[in-house]
Structure formats: C-alpha cells, structure tokens
PDB file of N, CA and C in Angstrom:
ATOM      1  N   MET A 439       0.857  -1.165   0.000  1.00  0.00           N
ATOM      2  CA  MET A 439       0.000   0.000   0.000  1.00  0.00           C
ATOM      3  C   MET A 439       0.912   1.239   0.000  1.00  0.00           C
ATOM      4  N   SER A 440       0.622   2.146  -0.863  1.00  0.00           N
ATOM      5  CA  SER A 440       1.463   3.341  -0.988  1.00  0.00           C
ATOM      6  C   SER A 440       1.082   4.395   0.064  1.00  0.00           C
ATOM      7  N   GLU A 441       1.963   5.353   0.235  1.00  0.00           N
ATOM      8  CA  GLU A 441       1.702   6.462   1.156  1.00  0.00           C
ATOM      9  C   GLU A 441       0.451   7.232   0.730  1.00  0.00           C
ATOM     10  N   GLN A 442       0.273   7.389  -0.573  1.00  0.00           N
ATOM     11  CA  GLN A 442      -0.910   8.085  -1.094  1.00  0.00           C
ATOM     12  C   GLN A 442      -2.186   7.308  -0.763  1.00  0.00           C
ATOM     13  N   ASP A 443      -2.138   5.977  -0.883  1.00  0.00           N
ATOM     14  CA  ASP A 443      -3.295   5.140  -0.535  1.00  0.00           C
ATOM     15  C   ASP A 443      -3.654   5.315   0.944  1.00  0.00           C
ATOM     16  N   ILE A 444      -2.636   5.333   1.794  1.00  0.00           N
ATOM     17  CA  ILE A 444      -2.862   5.496   3.230  1.00  0.00           C
ATOM     18  C   ILE A 444      -3.470   6.866   3.529  1.00  0.00           C
ATOM     19  N   GLN A 445      -2.951   7.900   2.904  1.00  0.00           N
ATOM     20  CA  GLN A 445      -3.492   9.248   3.117  1.00  0.00           C
ATOM     21  C   GLN A 445      -4.933   9.349   2.644  1.00  0.00           C
ATOM     22  N   THR A 446      -5.247   8.698   1.531  1.00  0.00           N
ATOM     23  CA  THR A 446      -6.620   8.705   1.024  1.00  0.00           C
ATOM     24  C   THR A 446      -7.553   8.032   2.024  1.00  0.00           C
ATOM     25  N   LEU A 447      -7.148   6.875   2.528  1.00  0.00           N
ATOM     26  CA  LEU A 447      -7.970   6.173   3.520  1.00  0.00           C
ATOM     27  C   LEU A 447      -8.130   6.998   4.801  1.00  0.00           C
ATOM     28  N   GLU A 448      -7.044   7.606   5.262  1.00  0.00           N
ATOM     29  CA  GLU A 448      -7.112   8.419   6.472  1.00  0.00           C
ATOM     30  C   GLU A 448      -8.031   9.626   6.298  1.00  0.00           C
ATOM     31  N   SER A 449      -8.055  10.195   5.128  1.00  0.00           N
ATOM     32  CA  SER A 449      -8.919  11.363   4.903  1.00  0.00           C
ATOM     33  C   SER A 449     -10.399  10.983   4.904  1.00  0.00           C
ATOM     34  N   GLN A 450     -10.700   9.724   4.601  1.00  0.00           N
ATOM     35  CA  GLN A 450     -12.094   9.262   4.573  1.00  0.00           C
ATOM     36  C   GLN A 450     -12.592   8.837   5.951  1.00  0.00           C
ATOM     37  N   PHE A 451     -11.666   8.606   6.871  1.00  0.00           N
ATOM     38  CA  PHE A 451     -12.022   8.056   8.178  1.00  0.00           C
ATOM     39  C   PHE A 451     -13.032   8.897   8.955  1.00  0.00           C
ATOM     40  N   PRO A 452     -12.875  10.216   9.065  1.00  0.00           N
ATOM     41  CA  PRO A 452     -13.848  10.979   9.868  1.00  0.00           C
ATOM     42  C   PRO A 452     -15.296  10.842   9.377  1.00  0.00           C
ATOM     43  N   ALA A 453     -15.505  10.913   8.087  1.00  0.00           N
ATOM     44  CA  ALA A 453     -16.872  10.808   7.558  1.00  0.00           C
ATOM     45  C   ALA A 453     -17.438   9.410   7.758  1.00  0.00           C
ATOM     46  N   ILE A 454     -16.625   8.394   7.490  1.00  0.00           N
ATOM     47  CA  ILE A 454     -17.088   7.007   7.625  1.00  0.00           C
ATOM     48  C   ILE A 454     -17.391   6.686   9.083  1.00  0.00           C
ATOM     49  N   SER A 455     -16.510   7.094  10.003  1.00  0.00           N
ATOM     50  CA  SER A 455     -16.745   6.794  11.413  1.00  0.00           C
ATOM     51  C   SER A 455     -17.954   7.568  11.940  1.00  0.00           C
ATOM     52  N   GLY A 456     -18.152   8.790  11.461  1.00  0.00           N
ATOM     53  CA  GLY A 456     -19.326   9.562  11.863  1.00  0.00           C
ATOM     54  C   GLY A 456     -20.622   8.872  11.477  1.00  0.00           C
ATOM     55  N   ARG A 457     -20.661   8.341  10.263  1.00  0.00           N
ATOM     56  CA  ARG A 457     -21.859   7.606   9.810  1.00  0.00           C
ATOM     57  C   ARG A 457     -22.061   6.333  10.620  1.00  0.00           C
ATOM     58  N   ALA A 458     -20.963   5.631  10.934  1.00  0.00           N
ATOM     59  CA  ALA A 458     -21.065   4.391  11.706  1.00  0.00           C
ATOM     60  C   ALA A 458     -21.594   4.664  13.107  1.00  0.00           C
ATOM     61  N   PHE A 459     -21.095   5.712  13.762  1.00  0.00           N
ATOM     62  CA  PHE A 459     -21.574   6.048  15.102  1.00  0.00           C
ATOM     63  C   PHE A 459     -23.038   6.477  15.068  1.00  0.00           C
ATOM     64  N   ALA A 460     -23.438   7.251  14.080  1.00  0.00           N
ATOM     65  CA  ALA A 460     -24.835   7.688  13.978  1.00  0.00           C
ATOM     66  C   ALA A 460     -25.764   6.491  13.770  1.00  0.00           C
ATOM     67  N   ALA A 461     -25.336   5.548  12.931  1.00  0.00           N
ATOM     68  CA  ALA A 461     -26.150   4.350  12.684  1.00  0.00           C
ATOM     69  C   ALA A 461     -26.246   3.496  13.942  1.00  0.00           C
ATOM     70  N   ALA A 462     -25.146   3.348  14.671  1.00  0.00           N
ATOM     71  CA  ALA A 462     -25.164   2.558  15.906  1.00  0.00           C
ATOM     72  C   ALA A 462     -26.078   3.206  16.944  1.00  0.00           C
ATOM     73  N   ARG A 463     -26.016   4.519  17.039  1.00  0.00           N
ATOM     74  CA  ARG A 463     -26.864   5.257  17.976  1.00  0.00           C
ATOM     75  C   ARG A 463     -28.339   5.018  17.657  1.00  0.00           C
ATOM     76  N   GLN A 464     -28.688   5.092  16.382  1.00  0.00           N
ATOM     77  CA  GLN A 464     -30.075   4.870  15.966  1.00  0.00           C
ATOM     78  C   GLN A 464     -30.520   3.442  16.265  1.00  0.00           C
ATOM     79  N   ARG A 465     -29.630   2.460  16.055  1.00  0.00           N
ATOM     80  CA  ARG A 465     -29.984   1.066  16.351  1.00  0.00           C
ATOM     81  C   ARG A 465     -30.246   0.877  17.843  1.00  0.00           C
ATOM     82  N   VAL A 466     -29.425   1.489  18.678  1.00  0.00           N
ATOM     83  CA  VAL A 466     -29.614   1.367  20.128  1.00  0.00           C
ATOM     84  C   VAL A 466     -30.952   1.976  20.533  1.00  0.00           C
ATOM     85  N   LEU A 467     -31.237   3.190  20.069  1.00  0.00           N
ATOM     86  CA  LEU A 467     -32.511   3.834  20.408  1.00  0.00           C
ATOM     87  C   LEU A 467     -33.692   3.019  19.878  1.00  0.00           C
ATOM     88  N   ALA A 468     -33.567   2.487  18.680  1.00  0.00           N
ATOM     89  CA  ALA A 468     -34.654   1.683  18.095  1.00  0.00           C
ATOM     90  C   ALA A 468     -34.899   0.402  18.888  1.00  0.00           C
ATOM     91  N   SER A 469     -33.880  -0.089  19.593  1.00  0.00           N
ATOM     92  CA  SER A 469     -34.036  -1.313  20.379  1.00  0.00           C
ATOM     93  C   SER A 469     -34.648  -1.025  21.757  1.00  0.00           C
ATOM     94  N   GLY A 470     -34.935   0.242  22.038  1.00  0.00           N
ATOM     95  CA  GLY A 470     -35.573   0.595  23.295  1.00  0.00           C
ATOM     96  C   GLY A 470     -34.611   0.979  24.401  1.00  0.00           C
ATOM     97  N   GLN A 471     -33.341   1.077  24.096  1.00  0.00           N
ATOM     98  CA  GLN A 471     -32.337   1.432  25.094  1.00  0.00           C
ATOM     99  C   GLN A 471     -31.982   2.911  24.998  1.00  0.00           C
ATOM    100  N   SER A 472     -31.355   3.424  26.037  1.00  0.00           N
ATOM    101  CA  SER A 472     -30.911   4.812  26.036  1.00  0.00           C
ATOM    102  C   SER A 472     -29.451   4.885  25.599  1.00  0.00           C
ATOM    103  N   VAL A 473     -29.022   6.070  25.203  1.00  0.00           N
ATOM    104  CA  VAL A 473     -27.624   6.297  24.840  1.00  0.00           C
ATOM    105  C   VAL A 473     -27.074   7.453  25.671  1.00  0.00           C
ATOM    106  N   LEU A 474     -25.778   7.391  25.962  1.00  0.00           N
ATOM    107  CA  LEU A 474     -25.083   8.486  26.622  1.00  0.00           C
ATOM    108  C   LEU A 474     -24.315   9.251  25.571  1.00  0.00           C
ATOM    109  N   GLN A 475     -24.384  10.553  25.642  1.00  0.00           N
ATOM    110  CA  GLN A 475     -23.662  11.371  24.683  1.00  0.00           C
ATOM    111  C   GLN A 475     -23.305  12.691  25.342  1.00  0.00           C
ATOM    112  N   THR A 476     -22.341  13.377  24.737  1.00  0.00           N
ATOM    113  CA  THR A 476     -21.991  14.687  25.260  1.00  0.00           C
ATOM    114  C   THR A 476     -22.705  15.751  24.453  1.00  0.00           C
ATOM    115  N   GLU A 477     -23.078  16.793  25.144  1.00  0.00           N
ATOM    116  CA  GLU A 477     -23.645  17.987  24.521  1.00  0.00           C
ATOM    117  C   GLU A 477     -22.956  19.173  25.177  1.00  0.00           C
ATOM    118  N   GLY A 478     -21.937  19.675  24.510  1.00  0.00           N
ATOM    119  CA  GLY A 478     -21.147  20.751  25.089  1.00  0.00           C
ATOM    120  C   GLY A 478     -20.406  20.256  26.310  1.00  0.00           C
ATOM    121  N   SER A 479     -20.721  20.839  27.468  1.00  0.00           N
ATOM    122  CA  SER A 479     -20.045  20.433  28.700  1.00  0.00           C
ATOM    123  C   SER A 479     -20.979  19.614  29.606  1.00  0.00           C
ATOM    124  N   ARG A 480     -21.853  18.851  28.960  1.00  0.00           N
ATOM    125  CA  ARG A 480     -22.777  18.001  29.719  1.00  0.00           C
ATOM    126  C   ARG A 480     -22.737  16.578  29.182  1.00  0.00           C
ATOM    127  N   LEU A 481     -22.875  15.613  30.073  1.00  0.00           N
ATOM    128  CA  LEU A 481     -23.068  14.225  29.693  1.00  0.00           C
ATOM    129  C   LEU A 481     -24.568  13.988  29.796  1.00  0.00           C
ATOM    130  N   VAL A 482     -25.184  13.573  28.700  1.00  0.00           N
ATOM    131  CA  VAL A 482     -26.644  13.494  28.614  1.00  0.00           C
ATOM    132  C   VAL A 482     -27.067  12.075  28.227  1.00  0.00           C
ATOM    133  N   ARG A 483     -28.092  11.574  28.923  1.00  0.00           N
ATOM    134  CA  ARG A 483     -28.700  10.289  28.546  1.00  0.00           C
ATOM    135  C   ARG A 483     -29.934  10.616  27.711  1.00  0.00           C
ATOM    136  N   GLU A 484     -29.987  10.061  26.501  1.00  0.00           N
ATOM    137  CA  GLU A 484     -31.150  10.259  25.634  1.00  0.00           C
ATOM    138  C   GLU A 484     -31.933   8.955  25.559  1.00  0.00           C
ATOM    139  N   TYR A 485     -33.231   9.059  25.748  1.00  0.00           N
ATOM    140  CA  TYR A 485     -34.116   7.901  25.736  1.00  0.00           C
ATOM    141  C   TYR A 485     -34.780   7.764  24.367  1.00  0.00           C
ATOM    142  N   PRO A 486     -35.278   6.580  24.056  1.00  0.00           N
ATOM    143  CA  PRO A 486     -35.910   6.357  22.752  1.00  0.00           C
ATOM    144  C   PRO A 486     -37.080   7.305  22.458  1.00  0.00           C
ATOM    145  N   ASP A 487     -37.753   7.805  23.505  1.00  0.00           N
ATOM    146  CA  ASP A 487     -38.878   8.711  23.283  1.00  0.00           C
ATOM    147  C   ASP A 487     -38.429  10.161  23.055  1.00  0.00           C
ATOM    148  N   GLY A 488     -37.092  10.402  23.028  1.00  0.00           N
ATOM    149  CA  GLY A 488     -36.572  11.738  22.774  1.00  0.00           C
ATOM    150  C   GLY A 488     -36.269  12.540  24.023  1.00  0.00           C
ATOM    151  N   ARG A 489     -36.686  12.028  25.161  1.00  0.00           N
ATOM    152  CA  ARG A 489     -36.425  12.701  26.428  1.00  0.00           C
ATOM    153  C   ARG A 489     -34.923  12.670  26.718  1.00  0.00           C
ATOM    154  N   LYS A 490     -34.421  13.753  27.307  1.00  0.00           N
ATOM    155  CA  LYS A 490     -33.004  13.836  27.660  1.00  0.00           C
ATOM    156  C   LYS A 490     -32.854  14.147  29.136  1.00  0.00           C
ATOM    157  N   GLU A 491     -31.837  13.549  29.748  1.00  0.00           N
ATOM    158  CA  GLU A 491     -31.568  13.736  31.169  1.00  0.00           C
ATOM    159  C   GLU A 491     -30.077  14.068  31.317  1.00  0.00           C
ATOM    160  N   VAL A 492     -29.781  15.176  31.983  1.00  0.00           N
ATOM    161  CA  VAL A 492     -28.387  15.533  32.238  1.00  0.00           C
ATOM    162  C   VAL A 492     -27.867  14.622  33.344  1.00  0.00           C
ATOM    163  N   VAL A 493     -26.820  13.873  33.037  1.00  0.00           N
ATOM    164  CA  VAL A 493     -26.234  12.949  33.999  1.00  0.00           C
ATOM    165  C   VAL A 493     -25.149  13.638  34.807  1.00  0.00           C
ATOM    166  N   LYS A 494     -24.355  14.472  34.121  1.00  0.00           N
ATOM    167  CA  LYS A 494     -23.220  15.087  34.795  1.00  0.00           C
ATOM    168  C   LYS A 494     -22.700  16.254  33.977  1.00  0.00           C
ATOM    169  N   HIS A 495     -22.194  17.249  34.643  1.00  0.00           N
ATOM    170  CA  HIS A 495     -21.493  18.333  33.971  1.00  0.00           C
ATOM    171  C   HIS A 495     -20.029  17.932  33.875  1.00  0.00           C
ATOM    172  N   ILE A 496     -19.434  18.148  32.712  1.00  0.00           N
ATOM    173  CA  ILE A 496     -18.058  17.737  32.457  1.00  0.00           C
ATOM    174  C   ILE A 496     -17.252  18.929  31.941  1.00  0.00           C
ATOM    175  N   GLU A 497     -15.956  18.724  31.828  1.00  0.00           N
ATOM    176  CA  GLU A 497     -15.111  19.764  31.261  1.00  0.00           C
ATOM    177  C   GLU A 497     -15.539  20.016  29.818  1.00  0.00           C
ATOM    178  N   PRO A 498     -15.517  21.263  29.376  1.00  0.00           N
ATOM    179  CA  PRO A 498     -15.889  21.535  27.982  1.00  0.00           C
ATOM    180  C   PRO A 498     -14.892  20.880  27.027  1.00  0.00           C
ATOM    181  N   PRO A 499     -15.339  20.576  25.820  1.00  0.00           N
ATOM    182  CA  PRO A 499     -14.441  19.936  24.861  1.00  0.00           C
ATOM    183  C   PRO A 499     -13.261  20.842  24.511  1.00  0.00           C
ATOM    184  N   ILE A 500     -12.163  20.210  24.163  1.00  0.00           N
ATOM    185  CA  ILE A 500     -10.960  20.939  23.754  1.00  0.00           C
ATOM    186  C   ILE A 500     -10.911  20.923  22.233  1.00  0.00           C
ATOM    187  N   LEU A 501     -10.873  22.092  21.624  1.00  0.00           N
ATOM    188  CA  LEU A 501     -10.777  22.158  20.173  1.00  0.00           C
ATOM    189  C   LEU A 501      -9.319  21.925  19.780  1.00  0.00           C
ATOM    190  N   VAL A 502      -9.110  20.975  18.892  1.00  0.00           N
ATOM    191  CA  VAL A 502      -7.765  20.606  18.470  1.00  0.00           C
ATOM    192  C   VAL A 502      -7.674  20.733  16.963  1.00  0.00           C
ATOM    193  N   LYS A 503      -6.618  21.370  16.513  1.00  0.00           N
ATOM    194  CA  LYS A 503      -6.396  21.526  15.090  1.00  0.00           C
ATOM    195  C   LYS A 503      -5.995  20.181  14.489  1.00  0.00           C
ATOM    196  N   SER A 504      -6.520  19.867  13.318  1.00  0.00           N
ATOM    197  CA  SER A 504      -6.207  18.620  12.641  1.00  0.00           C
ATOM    198  C   SER A 504      -4.698  18.459  12.495  1.00  0.00           C
ATOM    199  N   GLY A 505      -4.205  17.270  12.820  1.00  0.00           N
ATOM    200  CA  GLY A 505      -2.785  16.985  12.717  1.00  0.00           C
ATOM    201  C   GLY A 505      -2.012  17.207  13.999  1.00  0.00           C
ATOM    202  N   THR A 506      -2.678  17.773  15.011  1.00  0.00           N
ATOM    203  CA  THR A 506      -2.012  18.026  16.285  1.00  0.00           C
ATOM    204  C   THR A 506      -1.817  16.709  17.028  1.00  0.00           C
ATOM    205  N   ILE A 507      -0.656  16.546  17.641  1.00  0.00           N
ATOM    206  CA  ILE A 507      -0.377  15.352  18.426  1.00  0.00           C
ATOM    207  C   ILE A 507      -0.489  15.727  19.898  1.00  0.00           C
ATOM    208  N   LEU A 508      -1.353  15.004  20.622  1.00  0.00           N
ATOM    209  CA  LEU A 508      -1.546  15.243  22.041  1.00  0.00           C
ATOM    210  C   LEU A 508      -0.896  14.111  22.826  1.00  0.00           C
ATOM    211  N   THR A 509      -0.227  14.456  23.888  1.00  0.00           N
ATOM    212  CA  THR A 509       0.362  13.457  24.768  1.00  0.00           C
ATOM    213  C   THR A 509      -0.424  13.469  26.067  1.00  0.00           C
ATOM    214  N   ILE A 510      -0.926  12.311  26.445  1.00  0.00           N
ATOM    215  CA  ILE A 510      -1.695  12.188  27.678  1.00  0.00           C
ATOM    216  C   ILE A 510      -0.767  11.616  28.737  1.00  0.00           C
ATOM    217  N   PRO A 511      -0.541  12.381  29.815  1.00  0.00           N
ATOM    218  CA  PRO A 511       0.400  11.910  30.848  1.00  0.00           C
ATOM    219  C   PRO A 511      -0.132  10.699  31.600  1.00  0.00           C
TER     220      PRO A 511
END
C-alpha cells in the first residue's frame, strides 16, 4: 500500500466513522435502550422517546487543530 493510498484512507475516516456512530446510535434507540452522549459540557442520557436527562457536567471539549499530536500523561 502506498503512502498516497494510506493518506486517502485516512482522509475518509472521519466521515465514515461519523456515519457508523450515527447508525449505531439509531440502532440502540430503536431497540428501546438509552444512549449516553456529550452535549457541550454536559453528559446526557437520551431515551428512545426523545427525552433527555443531564447525567453530569463535564469539562468543555478541547478544540484541536487537525494533525495536532496530544500526549496524555
């Protein structure tokens, strides 16, 4: 596999993974279960009927520029 092939695949990853997560979320809700998700600085449980419950307040998301390498201590 060439470097160009790898770069092409990597560039497609965000869109493909976004669709996969959205589809999984819909399947879970359709099965009658709730999902946990973040909304800004909140952790929210969403129920199949559309009701939302704030579970916890969390640190706000960190905006990171594409290509940035983060080291987690």
